[in-house]
């Protein structure tokens, strides 16, 4: 809670207090890893994550956290192994199925990604992250209409979910609905103005809408 409030030093002191009593306590080690990330210290974050997994080999939360940390660094093969471990320890670990599917989509392994998402959505119907990832999978397979339908459901429930806004813009562009695509991208760029993919996509949309000056 203190970490979430930005009271990083106080959080660190409490985690350290726990670890003085039990140096293997998984949540406290993960907490120290999260604290290290707030200090931009990736090396320490990985060290604490390693400790959490090594000292608690049956703890699915520790394995999931380390997997997410590795995925963020682009170490996808190691992350995949950890997500598999999480699922073997906890068969209803929705986040592990979703995060593994994201990597599989990036690797163009669409069938196993679909299997993971079906499991995730069965375990947690309507899950926002799972639904978004399903739309991403459809988009990645050029199933643009299916992606658009899923994104409409998501944005109906969570209109400010920015990843879905951006993906909807890309989907509408692929469907040649350029005006709708531009509306989505304008909304997205007001919130996240420095996303390179969004900027390039907006320029492409503007060219299709005969707005060459704006594209330049």
Coordinates of N, CA and C in Angstrom, one line a residue:
X1 N 0.8 -1.2 0.0 CA 0.0 0.0 0.0 C 0.9 1.3 0.0
X2 N 1.9 1.2 0.8 CA 2.8 2.4 0.8 C 3.5 2.6 -0.5
X3 N 3.9 1.5 -1.2 CA 4.5 1.6 -2.5 C 3.5 2.3 -3.5
X4 N 2.3 1.8 -3.4 CA 1.2 2.4 -4.3 C 1.0 3.9 -4.1
X5 N 1.2 4.3 -2.8 CA 1.1 5.7 -2.5 C 2.3 6.5 -2.7
X6 N 3.4 5.9 -3.2 CA 4.6 6.6 -3.5 C 5.5 6.8 -2.3
X7 N 5.1 6.2 -1.2 CA 6.0 6.3 0.0 C 7.0 5.2 0.0
X8 N 8.0 5.4 -0.9 CA 8.9 4.3 -1.2 C 9.8 3.9 0.0
X9 N 10.4 4.9 0.6 CA 11.3 4.6 1.7 C 10.6 3.9 2.9
X10 N 9.4 4.3 3.2 CA 8.6 3.7 4.3 C 8.3 2.2 3.9
X11 N 7.9 2.0 2.6 CA 7.6 0.7 2.2 C 8.9 -0.2 2.3
X12 N 10.0 0.3 1.8 CA 11.3 -0.4 1.9 C 11.6 -0.8 3.3
X13 N 11.4 0.1 4.3 CA 11.7 -0.2 5.7 C 10.8 -1.4 6.2
X14 N 9.5 -1.4 5.8 CA 8.6 -2.4 6.2 C 9.0 -3.8 5.6
X15 N 9.3 -3.8 4.3 CA 9.8 -5.0 3.7 C 11.0 -5.6 4.4
X16 N 12.0 -4.7 4.7 CA 13.2 -5.1 5.3 C 12.9 -5.6 6.7
X17 N 12.0 -5.0 7.4 CA 11.6 -5.5 8.7 C 11.1 -7.0 8.7
X18 N 10.2 -7.2 7.7 CA 9.7 -8.6 7.5 C 10.9 -9.6 7.2
X19 N 11.8 -9.1 6.3 CA 12.9 -10.0 5.9 C 13.9 -10.3 7.0
X20 N 14.0 -9.4 8.0 CA 14.8 -9.6 9.1 C 14.3 -10.8 9.9
X21 N 13.0 -10.9 10.0 CA 12.3 -12.1 10.7 C 12.3 -13.3 9.9
X22 N 12.2 -13.2 8.5 CA 12.1 -14.3 7.6 C 12.7 -13.9 6.3
X23 N 13.9 -14.3 6.1 CA 14.6 -13.8 4.9 C 14.1 -14.5 3.6
X24 N 13.2 -15.5 3.7 CA 12.7 -16.2 2.5 C 11.3 -15.7 2.2
X25 N 10.7 -14.8 2.9 CA 9.3 -14.4 2.8 C 9.1 -13.9 1.3
X26 N 8.3 -14.6 0.6 CA 8.1 -14.3 -0.9 C 7.6 -12.9 -1.1
X27 N 6.5 -12.6 -0.5 CA 5.9 -11.3 -0.7 C 6.8 -10.1 -0.4
X28 N 7.6 -10.3 0.7 CA 8.5 -9.2 1.0 C 9.6 -9.1 0.0
X29 N 10.1 -10.2 -0.5 CA 11.2 -10.2 -1.6 C 10.6 -9.6 -2.8
X30 N 9.4 -9.9 -3.2 CA 8.7 -9.3 -4.4 C 8.6 -7.8 -4.1
X31 N 8.2 -7.4 -2.9 CA 8.0 -6.0 -2.5 C 9.3 -5.3 -2.7
X32 N 10.4 -5.9 -2.3 CA 11.8 -5.2 -2.4 C 12.1 -5.1 -3.9
X33 N 11.7 -6.1 -4.7 CA 12.0 -6.0 -6.1 C 11.1 -4.8 -6.7
X34 N 9.9 -4.7 -6.3 CA 9.1 -3.6 -6.8 C 9.7 -2.2 -6.3
X35 N 10.1 -2.2 -5.1 CA 10.8 -1.0 -4.6 C 12.0 -0.7 -5.5
X36 N 12.8 -1.7 -5.8 CA 14.0 -1.4 -6.7 C 13.6 -0.9 -8.0
X37 N 12.5 -1.3 -8.6 CA 12.0 -0.8 -9.9 C 11.7 0.7 -9.8
X38 N 11.1 1.1 -8.6 CA 10.8 2.5 -8.4 C 12.1 3.4 -8.4
X39 N 13.2 2.7 -8.1 CA 14.5 3.4 -8.0 C 15.3 3.2 -9.3
X40 N 14.6 2.6 -10.3 CA 15.3 2.3 -11.6 C 16.5 1.4 -11.4
X41 N 16.4 0.5 -10.5 CA 17.5 -0.4 -10.2 C 17.1 -1.8 -10.6
X42 N 17.3 -2.1 -11.9 CA 16.8 -3.4 -12.5 C 17.6 -4.5 -11.9
X43 N 18.9 -4.3 -11.7 CA 19.8 -5.4 -11.2 C 19.3 -5.9 -9.8
X44 N 19.0 -4.9 -8.9 CA 18.5 -5.4 -7.6 C 17.1 -6.0 -7.7
X45 N 16.3 -5.5 -8.6 CA 14.9 -6.0 -8.8 C 15.1 -7.5 -9.3
X46 N 16.0 -7.8 -10.2 CA 16.1 -9.2 -10.6 C 16.7 -10.0 -9.5
X47 N 17.6 -9.5 -8.7 CA 18.2 -10.2 -7.6 C 17.1 -10.7 -6.6
X48 N 16.3 -9.7 -6.3 CA 15.2 -10.0 -5.3 C 14.2 -11.0 -5.9
X49 N 13.9 -10.9 -7.2 CA 13.0 -11.8 -7.9 C 13.6 -13.2 -7.9
X50 N 14.9 -13.3 -8.2 CA 15.6 -14.6 -8.2 C 15.5 -15.2 -6.9
X51 N 15.7 -14.4 -5.8 CA 15.7 -14.9 -4.4 C 14.3 -15.4 -4.1
X52 N 13.3 -14.7 -4.5 CA 11.9 -15.1 -4.2 C 11.6 -16.4 -4.8
X53 N 12.0 -16.6 -6.1 CA 11.7 -17.9 -6.8 C 12.6 -19.1 -6.2
X54 N 13.8 -18.8 -6.0 CA 14.7 -19.8 -5.5 C 14.4 -20.3 -4.1
X55 N 14.0 -19.4 -3.2 CA 13.7 -19.7 -1.9 C 12.2 -20.2 -1.7
X56 N 11.4 -20.0 -2.7 CA 10.0 -20.4 -2.6 C 9.6 -21.0 -3.9
X57 N 10.2 -22.2 -4.2 CA 9.9 -22.8 -5.5 C 8.5 -23.2 -5.8
X58 N 7.6 -23.3 -4.8 CA 6.2 -23.6 -5.0 C 5.3 -22.4 -5.0
X59 N 5.9 -21.2 -5.0 CA 5.1 -20.0 -4.9 C 4.8 -19.5 -6.3
X60 N 3.6 -19.5 -6.7 CA 3.2 -19.1 -8.1 C 3.4 -17.6 -8.3
X61 N 3.1 -16.8 -7.2 CA 3.2 -15.4 -7.3 C 4.6 -14.9 -7.6
X62 N 5.6 -15.6 -7.0 CA 7.0 -15.3 -7.2 C 7.4 -15.6 -8.6
X63 N 7.0 -16.7 -9.1 CA 7.3 -17.1 -10.5 C 6.7 -16.2 -11.5
X64 N 5.4 -15.8 -11.2 CA 4.7 -14.9 -12.1 C 5.4 -13.5 -12.2
X65 N 5.8 -13.0 -11.0 CA 6.5 -11.7 -11.0 C 7.8 -11.8 -11.8
X66 N 8.6 -12.8 -11.5 CA 9.8 -12.9 -12.3 C 9.6 -13.1 -13.7
X67 N 8.6 -13.8 -14.1 CA 8.2 -14.0 -15.5 C 7.9 -12.6 -16.2
X68 N 7.1 -11.8 -15.5 CA 6.7 -10.5 -16.0 C 8.0 -9.6 -16.1
X69 N 8.9 -9.7 -15.2 CA 10.1 -8.9 -15.2 C 10.9 -9.3 -16.4
X70 N 11.1 -10.6 -16.6 CA 11.8 -11.0 -17.8 C 11.2 -10.6 -19.1
X71 N 9.9 -10.7 -19.1 CA 9.1 -10.4 -20.4 C 9.3 -8.9 -20.7
X72 N 9.3 -8.1 -19.7 CA 9.5 -6.6 -19.9 C 10.9 -6.3 -20.4
X73 N 11.9 -7.2 -20.2 CA 13.2 -7.1 -20.7 C 13.4 -7.7 -22.0
X74 N 12.4 -8.3 -22.6 CA 12.5 -9.0 -23.9 C 13.1 -10.4 -23.8
X75 N 13.2 -10.9 -22.6 CA 13.7 -12.3 -22.4 C 12.6 -13.3 -22.4
X76 N 12.0 -13.4 -23.6 CA 10.7 -14.1 -23.7 C 10.8 -15.6 -23.5
X77 N 12.0 -16.3 -23.9 CA 12.1 -17.7 -23.7 C 12.1 -18.1 -22.2
X78 N 12.8 -17.3 -21.4 CA 12.9 -17.5 -20.0 C 11.5 -17.2 -19.3
X79 N 10.8 -16.2 -19.8 CA 9.5 -15.8 -19.3 C 8.5 -16.9 -19.6
X80 N 8.6 -17.5 -20.8 CA 7.7 -18.6 -21.2 C 7.8 -19.8 -20.2
X81 N 9.1 -20.1 -19.9 CA 9.3 -21.2 -18.9 C 8.7 -20.9 -17.6
X82 N 8.8 -19.7 -17.1 CA 8.2 -19.3 -15.8 C 6.7 -19.3 -15.8
X83 N 6.1 -18.8 -16.9 CA 4.6 -18.9 -17.0 C 4.2 -20.3 -17.0
X84 N 4.9 -21.2 -17.7 CA 4.5 -22.6 -17.7 C 4.6 -23.2 -16.2
X85 N 5.6 -22.7 -15.5 CA 5.8 -23.2 -14.1 C 4.6 -22.7 -13.3
X86 N 4.2 -21.4 -13.5 CA 3.1 -20.8 -12.7 C 1.8 -21.7 -13.0
X87 N 1.6 -22.0 -14.2 CA 0.4 -22.7 -14.6 C 0.4 -24.2 -14.0
X88 N 1.6 -24.7 -13.9 CA 1.7 -26.1 -13.3 C 1.5 -26.0 -11.8
X89 N 1.8 -24.9 -11.2 CA 1.6 -24.7 -9.8 C 0.1 -24.3 -9.4
X90 N -0.4 -23.5 -10.4 CA -1.8 -23.0 -10.1 C -2.5 -23.0 -11.5
X91 N -3.3 -24.0 -11.7 CA -4.0 -24.1 -13.0 C -5.0 -23.0 -13.4
X92 N -5.4 -22.2 -12.4 CA -6.3 -21.1 -12.7 C -5.7 -19.8 -12.6
X93 N -4.3 -19.7 -12.9 CA -3.6 -18.5 -12.9 C -3.8 -17.7 -14.2
X94 N -4.9 -16.9 -14.2 CA -5.3 -16.3 -15.4 C -4.2 -15.4 -16.0
X95 N -3.5 -14.6 -15.2 CA -2.5 -13.7 -15.7 C -1.4 -14.5 -16.4
X96 N -1.1 -15.7 -16.0 CA 0.0 -16.4 -16.6 C -0.4 -16.9 -18.0
X97 N -1.7 -17.3 -18.2 CA -2.2 -17.7 -19.5 C -2.2 -16.5 -20.4
X98 N -2.6 -15.3 -19.9 CA -2.7 -14.1 -20.8 C -1.3 -13.7 -21.2
X99 N -0.4 -13.6 -20.2 CA 1.0 -13.1 -20.5 C 1.7 -14.1 -21.4
X100 N 1.5 -15.4 -21.2 CA 2.1 -16.3 -22.1 C 1.5 -16.2 -23.6
X101 N 0.2 -15.9 -23.7 CA -0.4 -15.7 -25.0 C 0.2 -14.5 -25.7
X102 N 0.5 -13.4 -24.9 CA 1.1 -12.2 -25.6 C 2.4 -12.6 -26.2
X103 N 3.2 -13.3 -25.5 CA 4.5 -13.7 -26.1 C 4.3 -14.6 -27.3
X104 N 3.4 -15.6 -27.2 CA 3.2 -16.5 -28.3 C 2.7 -15.7 -29.5
X105 N 1.8 -14.7 -29.3 CA 1.4 -13.9 -30.5 C 2.6 -13.2 -31.1
X106 N 3.5 -12.7 -30.3 CA 4.7 -12.0 -30.9 C 5.5 -13.0 -31.6
X107 N 5.5 -14.2 -31.2 CA 6.3 -15.3 -31.9 C 5.5 -15.9 -33.1
X108 N 4.3 -15.4 -33.3 CA 3.4 -15.9 -34.4 C 3.0 -17.4 -34.2
X109 N 2.9 -17.8 -32.9 CA 2.4 -19.1 -32.6 C 1.0 -18.9 -32.1
X110 N 0.1 -18.8 -33.2 CA -1.3 -18.4 -32.9 C -2.1 -19.5 -32.3
X111 N -1.9 -20.7 -32.6 CA -2.8 -21.8 -32.1 C -2.6 -21.9 -30.6
X112 N -1.4 -22.1 -30.1 CA -1.2 -22.2 -28.6 C -1.6 -20.9 -27.9
X113 N -1.5 -19.7 -28.6 CA -1.9 -18.5 -28.0 C -3.5 -18.5 -27.8
X114 N -4.2 -19.0 -28.8 CA -5.6 -19.1 -28.8 C -6.0 -20.1 -27.7
X115 N -5.3 -21.1 -27.5 CA -5.7 -22.1 -26.5 C -5.5 -21.5 -25.1
X116 N -4.5 -20.7 -24.9 CA -4.3 -20.0 -23.6 C -5.4 -19.0 -23.3
X117 N -5.8 -18.3 -24.4 CA -6.8 -17.3 -24.2 C -8.2 -17.9 -23.9
X118 N -8.4 -19.0 -24.6 CA -9.7 -19.7 -24.3 C -9.8 -20.1 -22.9
X119 N -8.7 -20.6 -22.4 CA -8.6 -21.0 -20.9 C -8.8 -19.8 -20.0
X120 N -8.1 -18.7 -20.3 CA -8.2 -17.5 -19.5 C -9.6 -17.0 -19.5
X121 N -10.3 -16.9 -20.6 CA -11.6 -16.4 -20.7 C -12.7 -17.4 -20.1
X122 N -12.4 -18.6 -20.1 CA -13.2 -19.6 -19.4 C -13.1 -19.4 -17.9
X123 N -11.9 -19.2 -17.4 CA -11.7 -19.0 -16.0 C -12.2 -17.6 -15.5
X124 N -12.1 -16.6 -16.4 CA -12.5 -15.3 -16.0 C -13.2 -14.6 -17.2
X125 N -14.5 -15.0 -17.4 CA -15.3 -14.4 -18.5 C -15.3 -12.9 -18.4
X126 N -15.1 -12.3 -19.6 CA -15.1 -10.8 -19.7 C -13.9 -10.1 -19.1
X127 N -12.8 -10.9 -18.8 CA -11.6 -10.3 -18.3 C -11.0 -9.3 -19.3
X128 N -10.8 -8.1 -18.9 CA -10.4 -7.0 -19.8 C -9.1 -7.4 -20.5
X129 N -8.1 -7.8 -19.8 CA -6.8 -8.1 -20.4 C -6.9 -9.3 -21.3
X130 N -7.7 -10.3 -21.0 CA -7.8 -11.5 -21.9 C -8.6 -11.1 -23.1
X131 N -9.6 -10.2 -23.0 CA -10.4 -9.8 -24.1 C -9.5 -9.0 -25.1
X132 N -8.7 -8.0 -24.5 CA -7.8 -7.2 -25.3 C -6.8 -8.1 -26.1
X133 N -6.3 -9.1 -25.4 CA -5.3 -10.0 -26.0 C -5.9 -10.8 -27.1
X134 N -7.2 -11.2 -26.9 CA -7.9 -11.9 -28.0 C -8.1 -11.0 -29.2
X135 N -8.4 -9.7 -29.0 CA -8.5 -8.8 -30.1 C -7.1 -8.6 -30.8
X136 N -6.1 -8.6 -30.0 CA -4.7 -8.5 -30.6 C -4.4 -9.7 -31.4
X137 N -4.8 -10.9 -30.9 CA -4.6 -12.2 -31.6 C -5.3 -12.1 -33.0
X138 N -6.6 -11.7 -32.9 CA -7.4 -11.6 -34.1 C -6.7 -10.6 -35.1
X139 N -6.3 -9.5 -34.6 CA -5.7 -8.5 -35.5 C -4.4 -9.1 -36.1
X140 N -3.6 -9.8 -35.3 CA -2.4 -10.3 -35.8 C -2.6 -11.4 -36.9
X141 N -3.8 -12.0 -36.9 CA -4.1 -13.0 -38.0 C -4.9 -12.4 -39.1
X142 N -5.0 -11.0 -39.1 CA -5.8 -10.3 -40.1 C -7.3 -10.6 -40.1
X143 N -7.7 -11.0 -38.9 CA -9.2 -11.1 -38.6 C -9.7 -9.8 -38.1
X144 N -9.7 -8.8 -38.9 CA -10.0 -7.4 -38.5 C -11.4 -7.2 -38.0
X145 N -12.3 -7.9 -38.7 CA -13.7 -7.7 -38.2 C -13.9 -8.3 -36.8
X146 N -13.4 -9.5 -36.6 CA -13.5 -10.1 -35.3 C -12.8 -9.2 -34.2
X147 N -11.6 -8.7 -34.6 CA -10.9 -7.8 -33.6 C -11.7 -6.6 -33.3
X148 N -12.4 -6.0 -34.3 CA -13.2 -4.8 -34.1 C -14.4 -5.1 -33.2
X149 N -15.0 -6.2 -33.4 CA -16.2 -6.5 -32.6 C -15.7 -6.7 -31.1
X150 N -14.6 -7.4 -30.9 CA -14.1 -7.5 -29.5 C -13.8 -6.2 -28.9
X151 N -13.1 -5.3 -29.7 CA -12.7 -4.0 -29.2 C -13.9 -3.1 -28.9
X152 N -15.0 -3.3 -29.6 CA -16.2 -2.5 -29.4 C -16.8 -2.9 -28.0
X153 N -16.7 -4.2 -27.7 CA -17.2 -4.6 -26.4 C -16.3 -4.1 -25.3
X154 N -15.0 -4.1 -25.5 CA -14.1 -3.6 -24.4 C -14.3 -2.1 -24.2
X155 N -14.4 -1.3 -25.3 CA -14.5 0.1 -25.2 C -15.9 0.5 -24.7
X156 N -16.9 -0.3 -24.9 CA -18.2 0.0 -24.4 C -18.2 -0.1 -22.8
X157 N -17.3 -1.0 -22.3 CA -17.2 -1.1 -20.8 C -16.1 -0.3 -20.3
X158 N -15.1 -0.1 -21.0 CA -13.9 0.7 -20.5 C -13.4 1.6 -21.6
X159 N -14.1 2.8 -21.9 CA -13.8 3.6 -23.0 C -12.4 4.3 -23.0
X160 N -11.8 4.3 -21.8 CA -10.5 5.0 -21.7 C -9.4 3.9 -21.6
X161 N -9.6 2.7 -22.0 CA -8.6 1.7 -22.0 C -7.7 1.9 -23.3
X162 N -6.6 2.6 -23.0 CA -5.8 3.2 -24.1 C -5.2 2.1 -25.1
X163 N -4.8 1.0 -24.6 CA -4.3 -0.1 -25.6 C -5.4 -0.5 -26.6
X164 N -6.6 -0.5 -26.1 CA -7.8 -0.9 -27.0 C -8.1 0.2 -27.9
X165 N -7.9 1.5 -27.5 CA -8.2 2.6 -28.3 C -7.2 2.6 -29.5
X166 N -5.9 2.3 -29.2 CA -4.9 2.3 -30.2 C -5.1 1.1 -31.2
X167 N -5.4 0.0 -30.6 CA -5.7 -1.2 -31.5 C -6.9 -1.0 -32.3
X168 N -7.9 -0.3 -31.8 CA -9.1 0.0 -32.6 C -8.8 0.9 -33.8
X169 N -7.9 1.9 -33.5 CA -7.5 2.7 -34.6 C -6.8 1.9 -35.7
X170 N -5.9 1.0 -35.3 CA -5.2 0.2 -36.3 C -6.1 -0.7 -37.0
X171 N -7.1 -1.3 -36.3 CA -8.1 -2.2 -36.9 C -8.9 -1.4 -37.9
X172 N -9.4 -0.2 -37.5 CA -10.2 0.5 -38.5 C -9.4 1.0 -39.7
X173 N -8.2 1.2 -39.5 CA -7.3 1.6 -40.7 C -7.2 0.4 -41.6
X174 N -7.0 -0.8 -41.0 CA -7.0 -2.1 -41.8 C -8.3 -2.3 -42.6
X175 N -9.4 -1.9 -41.9 CA -10.7 -2.1 -42.5 C -11.1 -1.0 -43.5
X176 N -10.1 0.0 -43.7 CA -10.3 1.1 -44.6 C -11.4 2.1 -44.1
X177 N -11.6 2.1 -42.8 CA -12.6 3.1 -42.2 C -11.7 4.2 -41.6
X178 N -11.2 5.1 -42.5 CA -10.1 6.0 -42.2 C -10.6 7.1 -41.2
X179 N -11.8 7.6 -41.4 CA -12.3 8.6 -40.5 C -12.4 8.1 -39.1
X180 N -13.0 6.9 -38.9 CA -13.1 6.3 -37.6 C -11.7 6.0 -37.0
X181 N -10.8 5.6 -37.8 CA -9.4 5.3 -37.4 C -8.8 6.6 -36.9
X182 N -9.0 7.7 -37.6 CA -8.4 9.0 -37.2 C -9.0 9.5 -35.8
X183 N -10.3 9.3 -35.6 CA -10.9 9.7 -34.4 C -10.2 8.9 -33.2
X184 N -10.0 7.6 -33.4 CA -9.4 6.8 -32.3 C -8.0 7.3 -32.0
X185 N -7.2 7.6 -33.1 CA -5.8 8.0 -32.9 C -5.7 9.4 -32.3
X186 N -6.6 10.3 -32.7 CA -6.6 11.6 -32.1 C -6.8 11.5 -30.6
X187 N -7.8 10.7 -30.2 CA -8.1 10.5 -28.8 C -6.9 9.9 -28.1
X188 N -6.2 8.9 -28.7 CA -5.1 8.2 -28.1 C -3.9 9.2 -27.9
X189 N -3.6 10.0 -28.9 CA -2.5 10.8 -28.9 C -2.6 12.0 -28.0
X190 N -3.9 12.4 -27.7 CA -4.1 13.4 -26.6 C -3.6 12.9 -25.3
X191 N -3.8 11.6 -25.1 CA -3.4 11.0 -23.8 C -1.9 10.6 -23.7
X192 N -1.5 10.0 -24.8 CA -0.1 9.4 -24.9 C 0.5 10.0 -26.2
X193 N 1.0 11.2 -26.1 CA 1.5 11.9 -27.4 C 2.8 11.4 -28.0
X194 N 3.6 10.6 -27.2 CA 4.9 10.3 -27.7 C 5.0 8.8 -28.2
X195 N 3.9 8.1 -28.4 CA 4.0 6.8 -28.8 C 4.3 6.7 -30.3
X196 N 5.5 6.2 -30.7 CA 6.0 6.3 -32.0 C 5.0 5.5 -33.0
X197 N 4.6 4.4 -32.6 CA 3.7 3.6 -33.5 C 2.4 4.4 -33.8
X198 N 1.9 5.0 -32.8 CA 0.6 5.8 -32.9 C 0.9 7.0 -33.8
X199 N 2.0 7.6 -33.7 CA 2.3 8.8 -34.5 C 2.4 8.4 -36.0
X200 N 3.1 7.3 -36.3 CA 3.3 6.8 -37.6 C 2.0 6.4 -38.2
X201 N 1.2 5.7 -37.4 CA -0.2 5.3 -37.9 C -1.0 6.5 -38.2
X202 N -1.0 7.5 -37.4 CA -1.8 8.7 -37.6 C -1.4 9.3 -39.0
X203 N 0.0 9.4 -39.2 CA 0.4 9.9 -40.5 C -0.1 9.1 -41.7
X204 N -0.1 7.8 -41.5 CA -0.7 6.9 -42.6 C -2.2 7.2 -42.8
X205 N -2.9 7.4 -41.7 CA -4.3 7.6 -41.8 C -4.6 9.0 -42.5
X206 N -3.8 10.0 -42.1 CA -4.0 11.3 -42.7 C -3.7 11.3 -44.2
X207 N -2.7 10.5 -44.6 CA -2.5 10.4 -46.0 C -3.7 9.8 -46.8
X208 N -4.3 8.8 -46.2 CA -5.5 8.2 -46.7 C -6.7 9.2 -46.8
X209 N -6.7 10.1 -45.8 CA -7.7 11.1 -45.7 C -7.4 12.4 -46.5
X210 N -6.4 12.3 -47.3 CA -6.0 13.5 -48.2 C -5.6 14.7 -47.3
X211 N -4.9 14.4 -46.2 CA -4.4 15.4 -45.3 C -2.9 15.4 -45.3
X212 N -2.3 15.6 -46.5 CA -0.8 15.5 -46.6 C 0.0 16.4 -45.7
X213 N -0.5 17.7 -45.6 CA 0.2 18.6 -44.8 C 0.3 18.2 -43.3
X214 N -0.8 17.7 -42.8 CA -0.9 17.2 -41.5 C 0.0 16.0 -41.3
X215 N 0.0 15.1 -42.3 CA 0.9 14.0 -42.3 C 2.3 14.3 -42.2
X216 N 2.7 15.3 -43.0 CA 4.1 15.8 -42.9 C 4.5 16.3 -41.6

